[in-house]
Coordinates of C-alpha atoms in Angstrom, one line a residue:
Chain A
M359 CA 47.9 180.8 108.7
G360 CA 47.7 179.4 112.2
Q361 CA 46.6 176.0 110.9
M362 CA 49.5 175.9 108.4
K363 CA 51.8 176.9 111.2
R364 CA 50.6 174.0 113.3
F365 CA 50.6 171.5 110.5
F366 CA 54.4 171.8 109.8
G367 CA 55.1 171.0 113.5
T368 CA 53.3 167.7 113.2
R369 CA 54.7 164.3 112.1
W370 CA 52.8 164.6 108.8
G371 CA 54.1 168.1 108.3
I372 CA 57.8 167.1 108.5
I373 CA 57.0 164.0 106.4
S374 CA 55.5 166.1 103.7
V375 CA 58.6 168.4 103.6
G376 CA 60.9 165.4 103.4
A377 CA 58.8 164.0 100.6
F378 CA 58.9 167.4 98.7
I379 CA 62.7 167.4 98.9
G380 CA 62.7 163.7 98.0
V381 CA 60.7 164.3 94.8
F382 CA 62.3 167.6 93.6
A383 CA 66.0 166.8 94.3
P384 CA 66.0 163.9 91.8
L385 CA 64.0 166.0 89.4
L386 CA 66.6 168.8 89.5
Q387 CA 69.1 166.1 88.5
K388 CA 66.8 165.1 85.7
L389 CA 66.8 168.8 84.6
G390 CA 70.5 169.1 84.5
N391 CA 72.1 168.9 88.0
P392 CA 75.0 166.4 88.4
G393 CA 74.5 162.7 89.2
N394 CA 72.9 162.0 92.6
M395 CA 73.4 165.7 93.3
G396 CA 70.0 167.1 92.7
V397 CA 70.7 169.0 95.9
C398 CA 73.9 168.9 97.9
V399 CA 74.6 171.8 100.3
A400 CA 78.3 171.1 100.7
C401 CA 78.9 170.5 97.0
F402 CA 76.9 173.6 96.0
E403 CA 78.6 175.9 98.5
R404 CA 81.9 174.5 97.1
D405 CA 80.7 175.4 93.6
I406 CA 79.9 178.9 94.8
A407 CA 83.4 179.2 96.2
G408 CA 84.6 178.2 92.8
A409 CA 82.4 180.7 91.0
L410 CA 83.9 183.4 93.1
G411 CA 87.4 182.3 92.4
L412 CA 88.1 181.4 96.1
H413 CA 89.4 178.1 94.7
R414 CA 90.3 177.4 91.1
A415 CA 89.3 173.8 90.6
G416 CA 87.9 174.2 87.1
V417 CA 85.3 171.5 87.2
V418 CA 83.4 172.8 90.2
Q419 CA 82.6 176.5 89.6
Y420 CA 78.9 177.6 89.5
M421 CA 76.9 180.1 91.4
R422 CA 74.2 177.6 92.6
P423 CA 70.8 179.2 92.8
E424 CA 69.5 176.4 95.1
I425 CA 71.7 177.7 98.0
I426 CA 70.6 181.3 97.4
G427 CA 67.0 180.0 97.4
F428 CA 67.4 178.1 100.7
V429 CA 68.4 181.2 102.6
L430 CA 65.9 183.6 100.9
G431 CA 63.1 181.0 101.2
A432 CA 63.8 180.7 104.9
L433 CA 63.9 184.5 105.2
I434 CA 60.4 184.8 103.6
A435 CA 59.0 182.1 105.8
A436 CA 60.5 183.6 108.9
Y437 CA 58.9 187.0 108.1
A438 CA 55.6 185.5 107.0
F439 CA 55.3 183.7 110.4
R440 CA 56.9 186.4 112.5
E441 CA 59.9 184.2 113.4
F442 CA 62.7 186.5 112.1
R443 CA 64.9 186.8 115.2
P444 CA 68.2 188.5 114.6
R445 CA 70.8 186.9 117.0
A446 CA 74.5 186.4 117.2
G447 CA 77.5 186.0 119.5
S448 CA 77.6 182.3 120.4
A449 CA 81.3 181.3 119.8
P450 CA 81.6 182.6 116.3
I451 CA 85.2 181.5 115.8
V452 CA 84.4 178.0 116.9
R453 CA 81.4 177.9 114.5
F454 CA 83.6 179.1 111.6
V455 CA 86.2 176.4 112.2
L456 CA 83.5 173.8 112.6
G457 CA 82.1 174.8 109.3
A458 CA 85.5 174.6 107.6
F459 CA 86.1 171.1 109.0
A460 CA 82.6 170.0 108.2
M461 CA 83.2 170.9 104.6
I462 CA 86.6 169.3 104.5
G463 CA 85.1 166.0 105.8
A464 CA 82.2 166.2 103.4
L465 CA 84.4 166.7 100.5
V466 CA 86.5 163.7 101.3
F467 CA 83.3 161.7 101.1
L468 CA 82.0 163.9 98.3
G469 CA 78.7 165.1 99.7
C470 CA 76.8 166.4 102.6
P471 CA 74.2 164.4 104.5
W472 CA 71.6 165.5 101.9
R473 CA 73.7 164.1 99.1
A474 CA 74.6 161.0 101.1
M475 CA 70.9 160.2 101.1
L476 CA 70.4 161.1 97.5
R477 CA 73.4 158.9 96.5
L478 CA 71.9 156.0 98.4
T479 CA 68.5 156.4 96.7
G480 CA 70.3 156.5 93.3
G481 CA 71.9 153.1 94.1
D482 CA 75.3 154.4 95.0
W483 CA 76.2 151.9 97.8
N484 CA 79.3 153.9 98.8
A485 CA 76.8 156.2 100.5
I486 CA 76.1 153.5 103.0
L487 CA 79.7 154.0 104.4
G488 CA 79.1 157.7 104.3
L489 CA 75.8 157.5 106.2
L490 CA 77.3 155.1 108.8
G491 CA 80.2 157.6 109.2
L492 CA 77.6 160.4 109.6
V493 CA 75.7 158.6 112.3
G494 CA 79.0 157.7 114.0
G495 CA 80.1 161.3 114.0
I496 CA 76.8 162.4 115.4
W497 CA 77.0 159.8 118.1
I498 CA 80.4 161.1 119.2
G499 CA 78.9 164.6 119.2
T500 CA 76.1 163.4 121.5
L501 CA 78.7 162.2 124.0
F502 CA 80.1 165.8 124.0
L503 CA 76.6 167.1 124.5
K504 CA 75.9 164.7 127.4
A505 CA 79.2 165.8 129.0
G506 CA 78.0 169.4 129.0
Y507 CA 79.5 170.8 125.8
N508 CA 77.8 173.8 124.5
L509 CA 78.8 176.9 122.5
G510 CA 77.3 179.5 124.9
R511 CA 74.4 181.9 124.6
S512 CA 73.7 184.2 121.6
E513 CA 72.4 187.7 122.1
K514 CA 69.6 189.5 120.4
T515 CA 70.9 191.9 117.9
Y516 CA 69.9 194.5 115.3
A517 CA 67.8 193.3 112.4
S518 CA 70.5 194.5 110.0
V519 CA 72.9 191.8 111.5
G520 CA 70.3 189.1 110.8
W521 CA 70.0 190.4 107.3
L522 CA 73.7 190.0 106.4
M523 CA 73.6 186.5 105.1
P524 CA 70.3 187.0 103.1
L525 CA 71.9 190.2 101.6
I526 CA 75.1 188.3 100.7
M527 CA 72.8 185.7 98.9
L528 CA 70.9 188.5 97.2
G529 CA 74.2 189.9 96.0
F530 CA 75.2 186.4 94.7
L531 CA 71.9 186.3 92.8
I532 CA 72.5 189.7 91.3
L533 CA 76.0 188.6 90.2
L534 CA 74.5 185.4 88.6
L535 CA 71.9 187.5 86.7
M536 CA 74.4 190.2 85.7
F537 CA 77.0 187.7 84.5
P538 CA 75.2 184.7 83.0
Q539 CA 77.1 181.8 81.6
V540 CA 78.5 182.4 78.1
K541 CA 78.6 179.2 76.1
G542 CA 82.2 178.0 75.7
E543 CA 83.6 180.6 78.0
P544 CA 85.2 179.8 81.4
K545 CA 84.4 183.3 82.8
S546 CA 81.6 185.8 82.5
G547 CA 82.3 189.2 84.1
I548 CA 83.7 188.3 87.5
L549 CA 82.1 184.9 87.8
F550 CA 83.9 181.6 86.9
Y551 CA 82.1 178.8 85.2
S552 CA 83.0 175.2 84.5
M553 CA 83.4 174.0 80.9
K554 CA 83.1 170.4 82.0
G555 CA 82.6 168.3 85.2
P556 CA 79.8 168.7 87.8
G557 CA 80.1 172.5 87.8
A558 CA 79.0 172.5 84.1
M559 CA 75.9 170.5 85.0
H560 CA 72.9 172.5 86.2
A561 CA 69.2 172.8 85.9
P562 CA 67.8 176.1 84.4
I563 CA 68.4 179.0 86.8
A564 CA 64.7 179.7 87.3
V565 CA 63.9 176.1 88.2
S566 CA 66.8 175.8 90.6
L567 CA 65.9 179.1 92.3
I568 CA 62.1 178.3 92.6
V569 CA 62.8 174.8 94.0
G570 CA 65.5 176.3 96.4
L571 CA 63.1 179.0 97.6
S572 CA 60.3 176.4 98.2
I573 CA 62.6 174.0 100.1
G574 CA 64.0 177.0 102.1
F575 CA 60.4 178.1 103.0
L576 CA 59.2 174.6 103.9
A577 CA 62.3 173.6 105.8
Q578 CA 62.2 176.8 107.9
R579 CA 58.7 175.9 108.9
S580 CA 59.3 172.3 109.7
R581 CA 62.9 172.7 111.1
F582 CA 64.0 169.9 108.7
C583 CA 67.5 168.8 109.7
T584 CA 69.4 165.7 108.5
M585 CA 71.8 165.9 111.5
G586 CA 69.1 166.6 114.1
A587 CA 67.2 163.6 112.8
F588 CA 69.8 161.2 114.1
R589 CA 70.9 163.3 117.1
D590 CA 67.4 163.6 118.5
L591 CA 66.9 159.9 118.0
I592 CA 70.2 159.0 119.7
L593 CA 70.0 161.6 122.5
F594 CA 66.3 161.8 123.3
R595 CA 64.6 159.0 121.4
I596 CA 62.5 161.7 119.7
A597 CA 61.8 160.7 116.1
Y598 CA 60.1 163.9 114.8
L599 CA 63.0 165.0 112.5
F600 CA 63.8 161.4 111.6
Y601 CA 60.5 161.0 109.9
G602 CA 61.5 163.9 107.6
V603 CA 64.7 162.2 106.6
L604 CA 62.9 158.8 106.1
A605 CA 60.4 160.5 103.8
L606 CA 63.2 162.1 101.8
I607 CA 64.8 158.7 101.3
V608 CA 61.6 156.9 100.4
F609 CA 60.4 159.5 98.0
A610 CA 63.8 160.1 96.4
F611 CA 64.2 156.4 95.8
L612 CA 60.7 156.2 94.2
T613 CA 61.4 159.3 92.0
N614 CA 64.8 158.0 90.9
L615 CA 63.2 154.6 90.1
I616 CA 60.5 156.3 88.0
V617 CA 62.7 158.7 86.1
G618 CA 65.4 156.0 85.5
Q619 CA 68.1 157.3 87.8
F620 CA 68.5 154.2 90.0
H621 CA 71.8 152.4 89.1
P622 CA 72.8 150.1 92.0
G623 CA 76.5 149.3 92.6
F624 CA 79.7 150.5 94.2
A625 CA 81.9 151.2 91.1
K626 CA 81.5 154.0 88.6
Q627 CA 79.0 156.0 90.5
P628 CA 78.7 159.7 89.6
V629 CA 81.0 162.1 91.5
A630 CA 82.0 159.3 94.0
H631 CA 84.9 157.1 94.9
T632 CA 85.1 153.6 96.4
M633 CA 87.6 154.1 99.3
H634 CA 85.3 152.8 102.0
L635 CA 87.4 153.8 105.0
W636 CA 87.6 157.4 103.9
N637 CA 84.0 157.6 102.8
F638 CA 83.3 156.6 106.4
G639 CA 86.0 158.7 108.0
G640 CA 85.2 161.9 106.1
M641 CA 81.6 161.8 107.2
V642 CA 82.6 161.0 110.8
L643 CA 84.4 164.3 110.8
A644 CA 81.5 166.1 109.1
G645 CA 78.8 164.5 111.3
L646 CA 80.7 165.5 114.4
A647 CA 81.2 169.1 113.2
F648 CA 77.5 169.4 112.3
C649 CA 76.5 168.0 115.7
L650 CA 78.8 170.3 117.6
A651 CA 77.4 173.3 115.6
G652 CA 73.8 172.3 116.1
G653 CA 72.6 171.6 112.6
C654 CA 73.3 170.0 109.2
P655 CA 74.5 172.3 106.4
G656 CA 71.0 172.8 105.1
R657 CA 69.7 173.7 108.5
Q658 CA 72.5 176.2 109.0
L659 CA 71.4 178.0 105.8
F660 CA 67.7 178.1 107.0
L661 CA 68.8 179.4 110.4
A662 CA 70.9 182.1 108.7
G663 CA 67.8 183.0 106.7
E664 CA 65.8 183.5 109.9
G665 CA 68.4 185.9 111.4
D666 CA 70.9 183.6 113.1
G667 CA 74.2 185.2 112.7
D668 CA 76.1 182.3 114.2
A669 CA 74.7 179.9 111.6
A670 CA 75.7 182.4 109.0
I671 CA 79.3 182.2 110.3
F672 CA 79.2 178.4 110.0
V673 CA 78.1 178.8 106.3
L674 CA 81.0 181.2 105.6
G675 CA 83.3 178.7 107.4
M676 CA 82.0 176.0 105.0
I677 CA 82.6 178.2 101.9
V678 CA 86.2 179.0 103.1
G679 CA 86.7 175.3 104.0
A680 CA 85.8 174.4 100.5
A681 CA 88.4 176.8 99.2
F682 CA 91.0 175.2 101.5
A683 CA 89.9 171.7 100.5
H684 CA 90.5 172.3 96.8
N685 CA 93.5 174.6 97.1
L686 CA 95.4 172.3 99.4
G687 CA 94.4 169.0 97.7
L688 CA 92.2 167.8 100.6
A689 CA 89.1 167.1 98.5
S690 CA 88.4 163.8 96.8
S691 CA 87.6 163.2 93.2
P692 CA 86.1 160.1 91.4
K693 CA 89.8 158.9 91.3
G694 CA 89.9 158.7 95.1
V695 CA 90.8 160.8 98.1
G696 CA 93.0 163.9 97.5
P697 CA 96.7 163.8 98.3
H698 CA 96.2 165.3 101.7
G699 CA 92.6 164.4 102.4
I700 CA 93.4 161.6 104.8
A701 CA 95.8 163.9 106.8
A702 CA 93.1 166.5 106.9
V703 CA 90.4 164.1 108.3
I704 CA 92.8 162.8 111.0
I705 CA 93.9 166.4 112.0
G706 CA 90.2 167.5 112.0
L707 CA 89.2 164.6 114.3
L708 CA 92.1 165.2 116.7
V709 CA 91.2 168.9 117.0
W710 CA 87.7 168.0 118.2
L711 CA 88.6 164.9 120.2
R712 CA 91.6 166.4 122.0
Chain B
M222 CA 57.7 175.6 144.0
T223 CA 58.3 176.3 140.4
E224 CA 61.7 175.4 139.1
I225 CA 63.4 177.5 136.4
V226 CA 65.3 176.4 133.4
D227 CA 66.9 179.4 131.6
A228 CA 67.8 178.3 128.1
S229 CA 67.5 181.7 126.5
G230 CA 70.1 182.3 123.8
L231 CA 71.1 178.7 123.7
S232 CA 70.6 176.8 120.4
C233 CA 69.6 173.2 119.6
P234 CA 69.7 170.8 121.4
Q235 CA 70.6 172.6 124.7
P236 CA 67.1 173.8 125.7
V237 CA 65.7 170.2 125.3
L238 CA 68.7 168.7 127.1
M239 CA 68.4 171.1 130.0
T240 CA 64.7 170.6 130.3
L241 CA 64.9 166.8 130.2
N242 CA 67.7 166.9 132.8
K243 CA 65.5 169.0 135.1
I244 CA 62.5 166.6 134.4
K245 CA 64.6 163.6 135.4
A246 CA 65.8 165.4 138.5
L247 CA 62.3 166.4 139.7
N248 CA 60.1 163.6 138.5
K249 CA 57.0 165.8 139.0
G250 CA 56.1 169.4 139.7
E251 CA 56.3 172.6 137.8
I252 CA 59.1 173.9 135.6
E253 CA 59.3 177.3 133.8
V254 CA 61.5 177.1 130.7
F255 CA 62.8 180.3 129.0
V256 CA 63.7 180.0 125.3
D257 CA 64.0 182.6 122.6
T258 CA 63.1 180.9 119.3
D259 CA 59.9 179.2 118.1
T260 CA 62.0 176.1 117.3
S261 CA 63.1 175.8 120.9
K262 CA 59.6 176.4 122.1
E263 CA 58.3 173.5 119.9
N264 CA 61.2 171.2 120.8
V265 CA 60.9 171.7 124.5
S266 CA 57.1 171.2 124.4
R267 CA 57.5 168.1 122.3
A268 CA 60.2 166.7 124.7
A269 CA 58.2 167.5 127.8
Q270 CA 55.1 165.8 126.4
S271 CA 57.2 162.7 125.4
Q272 CA 58.0 162.4 129.2
G273 CA 54.4 162.6 130.2
W274 CA 54.5 166.2 131.2
E275 CA 51.8 168.7 130.3
V276 CA 52.5 172.0 128.6
A277 CA 50.3 174.2 130.8
D278 CA 51.0 177.6 129.5
V279 CA 53.2 179.5 126.9
T280 CA 53.6 183.2 127.2
E281 CA 55.8 185.7 125.3
S282 CA 58.7 186.9 127.5
G283 CA 61.4 189.4 126.6
G284 CA 61.4 188.6 122.9
G285 CA 61.2 184.9 123.6
Y286 CA 58.9 182.5 125.4
K287 CA 58.2 181.3 128.8
I288 CA 56.9 177.7 128.8
L289 CA 55.3 176.3 131.9
I290 CA 55.3 172.5 132.0
K291 CA 53.9 170.4 134.8
K292 CA 53.3 166.9 136.0
E293 CA 51.1 166.1 139.0

């Protein structure tokens, strides 16, 4: 146990975790998940918001087991290694709003940092603009950090508080098992399902859940974070997390190549648009929000799993942000940005840069 | 004299940022850093070592950790 604990803190530890995600995300796509979306934290939380009816965009409604697995896998790892530390109280309202704007930005680009990398390795060159935006947003965030920005201290709290997000996810899992998809029906019990579009595309529940649990476990151990990777490099010249991201990209590219999912180009990419400025701008907003909140959307789920109530608030902010994004026409579609997406990105950036 | 950096309750990347600022200000000596998660413990240790400081001792303290780093 001690040896395993040490291994994940090493360069080879984080590389192996990045490689694991890099192999299994494209395989989830092969098994049914949407194009270049083997894993996408933002998209999948948006689908969960749809499954619950928080927004009614018919093509993106599914209770994604990967997200449930991320939180519960991290919970299991945290308990196994005695790292479950219930804590809360560090600027929750700010974290909630950061989560909402992170989601709005990500849905203008159509993907979180995880999916930006998966899109790149599937040959979707629009992702280059998204990744540049991500790094730009994180860079702006590091200026805030250097100027003394922080969200204040959290306090230790009751174990039950730390359990809230894992319990919510357990509840989601129970709903998914109680109300499974009925072929040809848009609704099963209280859950909404998509008849077409990305929400209708998914790997078998058991596979999604097991891969999600595994990634949650491994990422909790190694602290894998797609935002921290760039932030630590820019701010401290520390490359530890960056090796994880690099491994993800290399292994996802190789896996896509092997299973025939590499289709290079800008046009006609799955769940993507070619409005370069807004692919860039959306991710500037998201990158900044992730940086100010201290973790990428995946990392926020893993932290929520190890008892961090503030990360849990950020997750809820993202889910609500997804509902806003689709209800108010802020989210993009393969046709381009939504009617009010550009305004949302500009307002979001002004809020944080004021 | 041992300098103190109290980063308890603060999340990434504050503990590392505060430790590195202190390291830059002191150049050498002893610093006790208080953090409350394993992640922060690892990050602070890694950052200190990257600056040529030695992690001399890590003890549990109030549900978190006290990390003693030093450079001669």
